[in-house]
Backbone as CSV, one residue per row, in Angstrom:
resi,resn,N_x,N_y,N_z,CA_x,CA_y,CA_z,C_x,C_y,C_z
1,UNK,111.383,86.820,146.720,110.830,85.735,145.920,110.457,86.266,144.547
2,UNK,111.011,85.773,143.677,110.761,86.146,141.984,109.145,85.566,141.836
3,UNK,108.949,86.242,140.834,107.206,85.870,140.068,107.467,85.404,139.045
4,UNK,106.397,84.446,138.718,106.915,83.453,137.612,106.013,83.961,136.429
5,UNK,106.139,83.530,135.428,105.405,83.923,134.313,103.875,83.493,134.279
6,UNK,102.771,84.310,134.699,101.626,84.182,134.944,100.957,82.569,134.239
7,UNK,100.170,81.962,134.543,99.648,80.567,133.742,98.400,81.357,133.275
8,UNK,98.193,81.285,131.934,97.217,81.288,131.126,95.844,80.683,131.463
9,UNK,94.881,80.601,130.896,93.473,79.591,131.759,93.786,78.541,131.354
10,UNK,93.779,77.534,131.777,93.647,76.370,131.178,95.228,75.932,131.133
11,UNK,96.329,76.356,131.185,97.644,75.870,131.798,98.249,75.480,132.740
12,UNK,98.688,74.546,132.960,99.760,73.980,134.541,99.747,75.439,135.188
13,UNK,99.732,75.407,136.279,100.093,76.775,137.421,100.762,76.122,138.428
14,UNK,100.288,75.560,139.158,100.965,74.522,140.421,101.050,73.142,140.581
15,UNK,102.256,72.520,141.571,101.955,70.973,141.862,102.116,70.833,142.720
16,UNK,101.860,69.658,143.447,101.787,69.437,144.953,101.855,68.022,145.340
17,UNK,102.425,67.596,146.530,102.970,66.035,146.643,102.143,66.111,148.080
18,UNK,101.144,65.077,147.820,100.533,64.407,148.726,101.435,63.568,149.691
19,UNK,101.842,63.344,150.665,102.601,62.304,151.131,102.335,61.950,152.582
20,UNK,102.432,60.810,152.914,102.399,60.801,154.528,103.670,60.821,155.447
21,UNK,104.558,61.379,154.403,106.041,61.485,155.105,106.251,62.979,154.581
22,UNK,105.853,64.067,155.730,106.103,65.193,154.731,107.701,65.928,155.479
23,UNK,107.998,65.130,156.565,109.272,65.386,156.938,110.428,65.280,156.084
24,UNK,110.255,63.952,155.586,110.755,63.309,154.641,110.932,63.604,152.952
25,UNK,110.355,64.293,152.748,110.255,64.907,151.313,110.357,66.286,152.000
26,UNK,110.633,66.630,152.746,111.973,68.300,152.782,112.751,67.713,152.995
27,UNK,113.374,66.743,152.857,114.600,66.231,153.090,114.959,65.622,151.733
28,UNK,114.172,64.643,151.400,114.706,64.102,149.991,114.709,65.145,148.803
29,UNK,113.695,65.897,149.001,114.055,67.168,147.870,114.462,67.926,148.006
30,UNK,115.095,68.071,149.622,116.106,69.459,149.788,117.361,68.973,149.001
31,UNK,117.807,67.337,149.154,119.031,67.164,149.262,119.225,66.887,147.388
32,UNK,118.055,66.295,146.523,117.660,66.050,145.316,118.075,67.635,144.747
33,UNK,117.175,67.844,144.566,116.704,69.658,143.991,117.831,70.460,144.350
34,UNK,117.822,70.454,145.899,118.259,71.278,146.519,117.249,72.804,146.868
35,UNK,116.378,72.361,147.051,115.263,72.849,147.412,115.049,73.219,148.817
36,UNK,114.297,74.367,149.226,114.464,75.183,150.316,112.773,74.915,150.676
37,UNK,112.844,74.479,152.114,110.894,74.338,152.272,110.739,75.517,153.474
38,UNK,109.285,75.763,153.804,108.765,76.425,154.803,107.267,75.994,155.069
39,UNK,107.435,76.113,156.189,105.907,75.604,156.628,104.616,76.278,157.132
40,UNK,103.822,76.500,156.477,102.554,76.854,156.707,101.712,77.252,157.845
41,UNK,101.144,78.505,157.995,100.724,78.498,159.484,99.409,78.089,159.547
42,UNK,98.342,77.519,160.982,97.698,77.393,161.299,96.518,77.581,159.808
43,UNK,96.552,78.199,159.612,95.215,78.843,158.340,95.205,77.966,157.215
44,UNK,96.573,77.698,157.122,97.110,76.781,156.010,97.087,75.564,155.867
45,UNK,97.120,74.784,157.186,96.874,73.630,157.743,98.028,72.947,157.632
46,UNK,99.356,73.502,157.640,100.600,73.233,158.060,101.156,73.246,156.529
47,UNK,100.847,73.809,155.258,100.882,73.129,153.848,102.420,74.099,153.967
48,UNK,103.104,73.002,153.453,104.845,73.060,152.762,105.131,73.512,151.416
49,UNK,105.982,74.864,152.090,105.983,75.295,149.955,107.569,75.078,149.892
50,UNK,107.428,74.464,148.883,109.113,74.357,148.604,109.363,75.254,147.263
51,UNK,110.606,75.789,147.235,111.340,76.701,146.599,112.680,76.087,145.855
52,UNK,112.903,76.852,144.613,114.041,76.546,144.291,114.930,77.788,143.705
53,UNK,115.553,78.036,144.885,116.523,79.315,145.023,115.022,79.974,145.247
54,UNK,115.071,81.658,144.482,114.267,82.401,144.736,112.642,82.134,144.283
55,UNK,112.253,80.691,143.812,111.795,80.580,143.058,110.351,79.768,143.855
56,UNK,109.027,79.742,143.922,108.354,78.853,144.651,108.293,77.432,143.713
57,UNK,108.435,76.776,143.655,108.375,75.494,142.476,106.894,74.337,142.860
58,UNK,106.641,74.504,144.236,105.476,73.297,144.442,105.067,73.440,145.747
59,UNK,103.883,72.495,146.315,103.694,72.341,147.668,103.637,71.177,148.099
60,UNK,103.534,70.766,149.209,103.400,69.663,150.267,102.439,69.738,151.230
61,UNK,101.774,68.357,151.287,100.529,68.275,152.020,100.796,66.739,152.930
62,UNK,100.388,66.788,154.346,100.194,65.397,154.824,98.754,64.237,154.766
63,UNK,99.261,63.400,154.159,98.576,62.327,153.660,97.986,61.544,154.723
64,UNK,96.897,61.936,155.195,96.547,61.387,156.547,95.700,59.592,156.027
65,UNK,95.761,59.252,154.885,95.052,58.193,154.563,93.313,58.186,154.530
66,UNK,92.709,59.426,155.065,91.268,59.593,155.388,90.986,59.705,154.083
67,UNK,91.283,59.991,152.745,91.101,60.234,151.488,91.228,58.729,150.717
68,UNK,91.981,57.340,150.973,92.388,56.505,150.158,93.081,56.785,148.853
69,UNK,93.763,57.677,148.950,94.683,57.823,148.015,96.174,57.833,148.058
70,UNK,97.235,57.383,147.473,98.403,57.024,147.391,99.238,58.340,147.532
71,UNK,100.583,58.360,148.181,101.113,59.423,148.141,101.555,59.456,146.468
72,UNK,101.178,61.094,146.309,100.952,61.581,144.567,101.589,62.929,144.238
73,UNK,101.780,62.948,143.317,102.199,64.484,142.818,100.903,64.804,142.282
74,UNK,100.554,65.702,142.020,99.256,66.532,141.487,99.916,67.493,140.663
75,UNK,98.731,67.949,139.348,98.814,69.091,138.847,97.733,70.271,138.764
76,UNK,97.761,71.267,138.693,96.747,72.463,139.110,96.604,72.834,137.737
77,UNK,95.681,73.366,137.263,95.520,74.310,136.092,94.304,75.248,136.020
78,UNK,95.040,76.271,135.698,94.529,77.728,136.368,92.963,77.812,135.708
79,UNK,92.531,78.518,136.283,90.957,79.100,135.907,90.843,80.549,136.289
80,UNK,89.876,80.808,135.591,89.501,82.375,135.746,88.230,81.946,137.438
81,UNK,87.484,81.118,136.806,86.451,81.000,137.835,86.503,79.529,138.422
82,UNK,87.143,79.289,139.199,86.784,78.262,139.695,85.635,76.937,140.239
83,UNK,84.495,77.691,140.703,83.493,77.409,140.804,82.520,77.017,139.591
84,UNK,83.022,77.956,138.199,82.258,78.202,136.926,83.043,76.749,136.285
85,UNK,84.546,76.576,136.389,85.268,75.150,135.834,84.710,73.930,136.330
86,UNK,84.783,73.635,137.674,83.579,73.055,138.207,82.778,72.069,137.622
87,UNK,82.000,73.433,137.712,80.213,73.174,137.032,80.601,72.421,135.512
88,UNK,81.451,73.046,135.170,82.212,73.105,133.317,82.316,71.364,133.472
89,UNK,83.268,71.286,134.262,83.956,69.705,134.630,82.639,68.699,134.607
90,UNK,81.914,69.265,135.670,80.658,68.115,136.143,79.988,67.814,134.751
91,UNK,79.237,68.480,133.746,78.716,68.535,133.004,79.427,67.353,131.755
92,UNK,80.089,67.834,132.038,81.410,67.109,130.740,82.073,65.699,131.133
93,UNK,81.469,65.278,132.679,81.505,63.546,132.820,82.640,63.843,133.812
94,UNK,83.210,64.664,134.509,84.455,64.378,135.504,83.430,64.393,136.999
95,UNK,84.166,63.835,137.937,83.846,63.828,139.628,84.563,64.976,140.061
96,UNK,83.539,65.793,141.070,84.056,66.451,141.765,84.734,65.455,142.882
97,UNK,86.085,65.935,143.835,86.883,65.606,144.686,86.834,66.292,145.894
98,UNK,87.309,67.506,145.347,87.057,68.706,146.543,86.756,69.788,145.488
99,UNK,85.605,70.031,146.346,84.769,71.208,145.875,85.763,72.362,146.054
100,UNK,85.211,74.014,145.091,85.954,74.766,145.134,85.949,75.227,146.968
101,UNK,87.161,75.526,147.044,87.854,75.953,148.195,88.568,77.050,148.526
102,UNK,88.036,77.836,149.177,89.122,79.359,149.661,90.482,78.796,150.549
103,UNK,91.681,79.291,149.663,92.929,79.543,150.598,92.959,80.922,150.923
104,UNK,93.241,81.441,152.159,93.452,82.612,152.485,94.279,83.297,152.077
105,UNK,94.450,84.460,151.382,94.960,85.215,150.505,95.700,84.701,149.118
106,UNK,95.324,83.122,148.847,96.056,82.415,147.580,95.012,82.366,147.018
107,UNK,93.439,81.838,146.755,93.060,81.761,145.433,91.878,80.639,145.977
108,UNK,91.089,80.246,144.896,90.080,79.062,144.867,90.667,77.981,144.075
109,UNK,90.991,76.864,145.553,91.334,75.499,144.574,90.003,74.797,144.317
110,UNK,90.532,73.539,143.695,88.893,72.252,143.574,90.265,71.847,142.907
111,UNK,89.355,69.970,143.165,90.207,69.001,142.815,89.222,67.856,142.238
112,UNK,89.807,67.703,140.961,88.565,66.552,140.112,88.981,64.985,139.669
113,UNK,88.512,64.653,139.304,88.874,63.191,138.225,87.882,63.152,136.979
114,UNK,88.580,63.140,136.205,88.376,63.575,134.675,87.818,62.555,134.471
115,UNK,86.898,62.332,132.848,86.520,61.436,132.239,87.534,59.949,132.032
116,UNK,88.633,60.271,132.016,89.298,59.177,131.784,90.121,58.209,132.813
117,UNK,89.538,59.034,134.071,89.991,58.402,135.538,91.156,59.230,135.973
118,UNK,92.080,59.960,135.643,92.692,61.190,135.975,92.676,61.952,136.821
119,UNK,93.405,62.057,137.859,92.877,63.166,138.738,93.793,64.576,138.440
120,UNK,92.896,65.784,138.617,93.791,67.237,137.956,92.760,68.386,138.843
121,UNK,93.947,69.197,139.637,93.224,70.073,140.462,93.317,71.328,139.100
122,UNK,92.316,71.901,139.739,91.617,73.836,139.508,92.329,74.785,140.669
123,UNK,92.812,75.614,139.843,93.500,76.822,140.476,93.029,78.200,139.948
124,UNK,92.496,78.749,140.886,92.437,80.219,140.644,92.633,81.194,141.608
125,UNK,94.002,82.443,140.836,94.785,83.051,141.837,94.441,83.817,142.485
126,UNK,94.653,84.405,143.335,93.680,85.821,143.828,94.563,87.341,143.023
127,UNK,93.573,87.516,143.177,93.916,89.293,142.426,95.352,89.629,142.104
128,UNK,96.175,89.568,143.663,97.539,89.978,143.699,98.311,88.335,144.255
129,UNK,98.212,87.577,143.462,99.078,86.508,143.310,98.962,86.078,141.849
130,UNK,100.314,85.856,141.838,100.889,85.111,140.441,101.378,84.029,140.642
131,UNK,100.904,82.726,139.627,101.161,81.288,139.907,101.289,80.853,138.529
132,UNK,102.582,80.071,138.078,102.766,80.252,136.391,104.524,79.363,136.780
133,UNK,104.905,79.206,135.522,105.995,78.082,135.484,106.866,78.863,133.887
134,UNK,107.788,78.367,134.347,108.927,79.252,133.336,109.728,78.089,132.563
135,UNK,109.285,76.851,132.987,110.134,75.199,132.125,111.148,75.702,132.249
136,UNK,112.050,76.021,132.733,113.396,76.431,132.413,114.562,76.128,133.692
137,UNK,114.522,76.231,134.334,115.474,75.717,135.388,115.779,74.450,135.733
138,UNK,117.358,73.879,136.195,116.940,72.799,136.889,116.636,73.043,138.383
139,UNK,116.086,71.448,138.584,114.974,71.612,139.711,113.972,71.738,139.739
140,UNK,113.804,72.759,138.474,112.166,73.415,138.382,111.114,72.111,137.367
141,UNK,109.772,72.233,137.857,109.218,71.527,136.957,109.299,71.841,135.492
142,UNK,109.208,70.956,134.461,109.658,71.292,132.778,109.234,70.855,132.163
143,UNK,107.834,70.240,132.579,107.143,69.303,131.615,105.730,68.870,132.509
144,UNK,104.328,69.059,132.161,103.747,68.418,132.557,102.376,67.282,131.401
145,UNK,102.369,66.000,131.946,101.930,65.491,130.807,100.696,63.972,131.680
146,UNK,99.902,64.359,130.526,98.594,63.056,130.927,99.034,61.901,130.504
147,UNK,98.825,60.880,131.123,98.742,59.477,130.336,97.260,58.908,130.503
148,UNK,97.092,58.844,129.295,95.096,58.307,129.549,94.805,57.274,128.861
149,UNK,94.244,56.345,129.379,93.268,55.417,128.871,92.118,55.485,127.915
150,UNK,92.008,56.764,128.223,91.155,57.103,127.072,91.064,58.572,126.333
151,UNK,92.192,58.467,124.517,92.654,59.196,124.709,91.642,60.695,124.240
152,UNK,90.916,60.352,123.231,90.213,60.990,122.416,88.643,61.655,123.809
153,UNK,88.544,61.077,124.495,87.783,62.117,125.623,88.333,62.643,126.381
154,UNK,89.519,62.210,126.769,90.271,63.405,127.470,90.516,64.106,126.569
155,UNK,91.390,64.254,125.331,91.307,65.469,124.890,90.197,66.736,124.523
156,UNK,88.997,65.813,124.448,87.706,66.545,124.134,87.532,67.233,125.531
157,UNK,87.342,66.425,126.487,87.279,67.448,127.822,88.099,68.184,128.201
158,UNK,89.291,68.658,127.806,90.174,69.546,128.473,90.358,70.927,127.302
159,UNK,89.543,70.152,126.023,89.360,71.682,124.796,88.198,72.148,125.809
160,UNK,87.075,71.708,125.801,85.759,71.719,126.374,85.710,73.043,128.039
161,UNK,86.035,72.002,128.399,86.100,72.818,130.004,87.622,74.145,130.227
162,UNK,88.380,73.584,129.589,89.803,74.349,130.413,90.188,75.168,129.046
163,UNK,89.573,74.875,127.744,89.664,76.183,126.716,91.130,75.386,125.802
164,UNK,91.347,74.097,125.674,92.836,73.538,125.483,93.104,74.261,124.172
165,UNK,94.247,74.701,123.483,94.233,74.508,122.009,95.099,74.050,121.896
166,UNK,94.812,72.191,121.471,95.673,71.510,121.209,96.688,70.718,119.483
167,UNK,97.045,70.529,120.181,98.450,69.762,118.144,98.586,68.243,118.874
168,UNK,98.471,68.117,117.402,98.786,66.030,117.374,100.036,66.478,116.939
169,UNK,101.031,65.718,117.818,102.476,65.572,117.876,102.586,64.014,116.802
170,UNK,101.845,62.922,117.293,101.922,61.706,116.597,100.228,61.111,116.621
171,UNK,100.007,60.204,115.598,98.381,60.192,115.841,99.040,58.636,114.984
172,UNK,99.845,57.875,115.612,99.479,56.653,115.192,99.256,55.434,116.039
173,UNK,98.938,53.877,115.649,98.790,53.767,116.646,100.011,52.846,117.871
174,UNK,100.832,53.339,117.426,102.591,53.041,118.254,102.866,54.471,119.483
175,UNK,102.012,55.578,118.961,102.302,56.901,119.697,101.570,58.046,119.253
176,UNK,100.359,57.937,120.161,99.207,58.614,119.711,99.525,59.921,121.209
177,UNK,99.986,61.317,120.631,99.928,62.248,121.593,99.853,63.945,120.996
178,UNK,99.586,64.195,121.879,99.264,65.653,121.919,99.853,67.221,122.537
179,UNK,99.639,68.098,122.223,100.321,68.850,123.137,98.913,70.107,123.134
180,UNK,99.432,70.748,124.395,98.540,72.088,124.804,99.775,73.244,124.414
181,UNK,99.413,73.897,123.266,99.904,74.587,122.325,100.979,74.121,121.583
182,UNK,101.453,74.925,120.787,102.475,74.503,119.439,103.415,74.838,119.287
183,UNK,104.672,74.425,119.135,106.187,74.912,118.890,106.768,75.350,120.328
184,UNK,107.334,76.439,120.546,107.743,76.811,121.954,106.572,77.347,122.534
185,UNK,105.518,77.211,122.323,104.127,77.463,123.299,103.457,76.305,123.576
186,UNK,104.701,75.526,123.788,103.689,74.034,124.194,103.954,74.118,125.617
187,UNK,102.417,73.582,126.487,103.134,73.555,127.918,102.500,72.766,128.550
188,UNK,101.918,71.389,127.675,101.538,70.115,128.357,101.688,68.902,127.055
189,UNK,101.487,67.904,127.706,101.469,67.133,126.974,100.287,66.065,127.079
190,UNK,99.727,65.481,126.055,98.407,63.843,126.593,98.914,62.921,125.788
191,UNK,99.339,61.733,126.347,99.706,60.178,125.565,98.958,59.758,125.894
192,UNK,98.476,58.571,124.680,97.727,57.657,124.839,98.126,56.516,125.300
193,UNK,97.875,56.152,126.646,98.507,54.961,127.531,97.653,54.109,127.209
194,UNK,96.378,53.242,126.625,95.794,52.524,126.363,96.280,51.746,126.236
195,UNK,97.694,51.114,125.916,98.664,50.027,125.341,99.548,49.823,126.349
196,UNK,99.676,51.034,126.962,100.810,51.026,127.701,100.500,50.807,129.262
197,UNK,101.245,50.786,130.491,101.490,51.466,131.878,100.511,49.950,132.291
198,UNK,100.443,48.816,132.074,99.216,47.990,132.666,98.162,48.480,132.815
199,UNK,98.016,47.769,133.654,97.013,48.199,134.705,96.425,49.396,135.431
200,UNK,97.920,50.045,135.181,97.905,51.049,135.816,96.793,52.319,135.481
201,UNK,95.907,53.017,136.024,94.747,53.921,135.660,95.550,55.256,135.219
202,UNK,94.519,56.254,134.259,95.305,57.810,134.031,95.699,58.354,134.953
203,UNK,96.457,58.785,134.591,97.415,60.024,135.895,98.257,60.888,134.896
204,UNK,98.021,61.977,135.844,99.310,63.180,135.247,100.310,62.883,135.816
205,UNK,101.243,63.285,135.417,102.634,63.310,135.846,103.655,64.523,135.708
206,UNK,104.902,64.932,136.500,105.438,65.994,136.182,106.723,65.257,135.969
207,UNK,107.438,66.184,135.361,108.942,66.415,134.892,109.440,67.295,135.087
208,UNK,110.650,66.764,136.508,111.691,67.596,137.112,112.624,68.082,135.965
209,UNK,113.648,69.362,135.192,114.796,69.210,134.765,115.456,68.836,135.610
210,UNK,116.588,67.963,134.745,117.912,67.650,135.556,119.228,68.123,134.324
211,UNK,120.368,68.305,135.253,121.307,68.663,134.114,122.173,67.805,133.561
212,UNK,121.818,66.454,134.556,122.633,64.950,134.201,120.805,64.121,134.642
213,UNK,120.329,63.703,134.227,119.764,62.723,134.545,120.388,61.766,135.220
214,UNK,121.075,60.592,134.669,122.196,59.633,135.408,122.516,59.871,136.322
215,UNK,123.094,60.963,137.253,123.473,61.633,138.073,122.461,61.738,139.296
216,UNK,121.228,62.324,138.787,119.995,62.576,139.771,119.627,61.697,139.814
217,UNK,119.176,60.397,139.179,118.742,59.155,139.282,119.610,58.679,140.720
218,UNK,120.887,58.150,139.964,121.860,57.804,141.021,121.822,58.614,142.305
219,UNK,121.495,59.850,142.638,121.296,60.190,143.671,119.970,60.249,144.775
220,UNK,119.100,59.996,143.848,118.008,59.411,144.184,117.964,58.562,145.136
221,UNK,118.218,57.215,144.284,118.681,55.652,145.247,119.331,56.094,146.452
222,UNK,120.380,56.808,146.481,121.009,56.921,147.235,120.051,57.695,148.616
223,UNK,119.379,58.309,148.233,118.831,59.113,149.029,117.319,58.254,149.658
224,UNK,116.901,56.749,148.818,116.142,55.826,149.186,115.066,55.528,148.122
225,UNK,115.188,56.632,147.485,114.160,56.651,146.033,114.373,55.414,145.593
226,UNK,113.651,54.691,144.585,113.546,53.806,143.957,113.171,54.123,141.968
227,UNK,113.951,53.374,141.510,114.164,53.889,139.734,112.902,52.836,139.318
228,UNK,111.938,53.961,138.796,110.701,53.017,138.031,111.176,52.867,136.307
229,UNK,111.558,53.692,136.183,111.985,54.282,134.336,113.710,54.251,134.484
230,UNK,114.560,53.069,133.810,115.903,53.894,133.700,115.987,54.893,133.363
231,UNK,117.484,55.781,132.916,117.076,56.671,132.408,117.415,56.601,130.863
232,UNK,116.907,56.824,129.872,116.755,56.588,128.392,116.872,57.956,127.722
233,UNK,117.748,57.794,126.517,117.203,58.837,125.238,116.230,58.878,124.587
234,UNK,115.739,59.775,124.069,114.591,59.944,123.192,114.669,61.450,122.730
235,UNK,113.928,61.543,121.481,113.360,62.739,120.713,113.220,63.867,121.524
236,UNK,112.976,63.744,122.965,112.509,64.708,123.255,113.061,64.992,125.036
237,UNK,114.517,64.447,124.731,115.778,64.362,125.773,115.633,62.961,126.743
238,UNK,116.627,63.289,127.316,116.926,62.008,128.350,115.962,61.767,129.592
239,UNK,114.895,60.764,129.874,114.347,60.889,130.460,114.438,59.437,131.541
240,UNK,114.029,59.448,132.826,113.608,58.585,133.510,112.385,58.958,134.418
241,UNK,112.405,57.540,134.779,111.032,57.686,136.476,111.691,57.336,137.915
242,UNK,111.538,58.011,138.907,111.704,57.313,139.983,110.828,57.730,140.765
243,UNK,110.583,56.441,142.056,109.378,57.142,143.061,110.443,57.512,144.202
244,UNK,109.426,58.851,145.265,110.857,58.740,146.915,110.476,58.394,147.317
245,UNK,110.762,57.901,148.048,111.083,57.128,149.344,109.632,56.471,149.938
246,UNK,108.623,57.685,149.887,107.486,57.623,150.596,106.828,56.699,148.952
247,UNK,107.161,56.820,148.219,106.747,55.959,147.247,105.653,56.662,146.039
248,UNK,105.755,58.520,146.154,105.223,59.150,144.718,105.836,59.579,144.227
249,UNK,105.633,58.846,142.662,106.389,58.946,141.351,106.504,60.155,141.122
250,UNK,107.616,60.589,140.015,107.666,61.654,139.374,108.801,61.498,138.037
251,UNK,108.629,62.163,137.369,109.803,61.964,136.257,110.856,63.195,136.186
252,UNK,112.302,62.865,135.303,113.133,63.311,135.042,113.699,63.761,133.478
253,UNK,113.613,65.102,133.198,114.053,65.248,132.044,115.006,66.053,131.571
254,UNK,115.908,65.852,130.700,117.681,66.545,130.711,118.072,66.251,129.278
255,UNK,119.398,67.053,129.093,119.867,66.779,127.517,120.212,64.959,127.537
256,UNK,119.993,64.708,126.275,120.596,63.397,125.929,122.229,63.366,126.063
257,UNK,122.661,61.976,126.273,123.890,61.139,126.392,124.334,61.662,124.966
């Protein structure tokens, strides 16, 4: 198994798909991705790491409904102290979810909801583990990005607590967004959804590469997924949405048509 390029404090490190079909998503993302899973022993509480080639790319958890939450993708972002981010978080207007937590020989998670209704887990690795993302493969995640309702305190809380140093990409009000660092050291993104998504509350979201979008879309459906986002050009490549099967979203991003 290759090591990925360590995550910085305050950067994406891991993601993870909540689902109550976790049979079912080693299957739709074996056959999607082409992704390789294994399952977790006893200690672990059965948790699914899926791989792409030599590569760990995410995990899987079963969605027993005791939580009221929707099957989801999640994003992690690393900490030095977990317990100390926390405290950082509480102070600064977010809910704790799950308090910090020992995985056995992986690290201290916690899982929050931000000022702007957002939910975004805390990761911190243990000594001799490395957890970090390389944007670069397909399959691999290549993008991770907020959509918030509210945009100007989320960005204040994530300089605040997680150390952000962020760039206004656009600051008007058609496309008000941000990034967590600058030029090829960017490795998140925050839009201001206030206008946008309905109803719908903040959430992070990830972005699979694909090397055809059109292609993975279409294979998607096929595989039972459902297309939330055609797939479209833009500035910043070809992108769509689709949810699987079990019904959590995720996005797609690839060269333009």
């Amino acid at each position: 198994m290759s090591n990925p390029t360590p995550a910085a404090t305050g950067e994406p490190c891991w993601i993870d798909l909540m689902t109550t079909d976790t049979a079912g998503a080693q299957a739709f993302y074996g056959e999607l991705f082409g992704w390789t899973s294994e399952v977790g022993g006893p200690e672990y509480g059965g948790y699914i790491t899926f791989s792409n080639g030599d590569r760990m790319v995410a995990g899987c958890m079963f969605n027993d409904g005791t939580q009221g939450v929707p099957n989801v993708w999640s994003v992690y972002l690393a900490s030095d102290d977990t317990a100390a981010t926390v405290t950082a978080a509480e102070a600064a207007g977010a809910t704790v979810v799950v308090a910090p937590m020992d995985i056995p020989r992986t690290g201290v998670m916690a899982f929050l909801v931000d000022p702007s209704g957002a939910a975004i887990g805390v990761f911190q690795a243990a000594d001799d583990v490395v957890f970090g993302y390389d944007l670069a493969g397909d399959g691999d995640p290549g993008w991770f990005e907020l959509h918030t309702k509210a945009f100007v305190p989320a960005i204040t809380f994530y300089e605040q607590v997680f150390g952000w140093d962020t760039h206004a990409v656009s600051d008007s009000d058609e496309f008000r967004y941000s990034t967590l660092g600058a030029g090829d050291e960017q490795k998140a993104g925050v839009m201001d959804a206030s206008s946008q998504d309905g109803d719908m509350p903040s959430y992070w979201t990830v972005y699979f590469r694909s090397p055809d979008v059109d292609v993975t879309v279409a294979k998607a459906t096929e595989l039972g997924g459902t297309v939330v986002m055609k797939p479209e050009d833009t500035p910043y490549g070809r992108l769509a949405v689709v949810q699987d099967p079990a019904g959590a979203a995720f996005s797609l991003v690839g060269p333009t048509t």
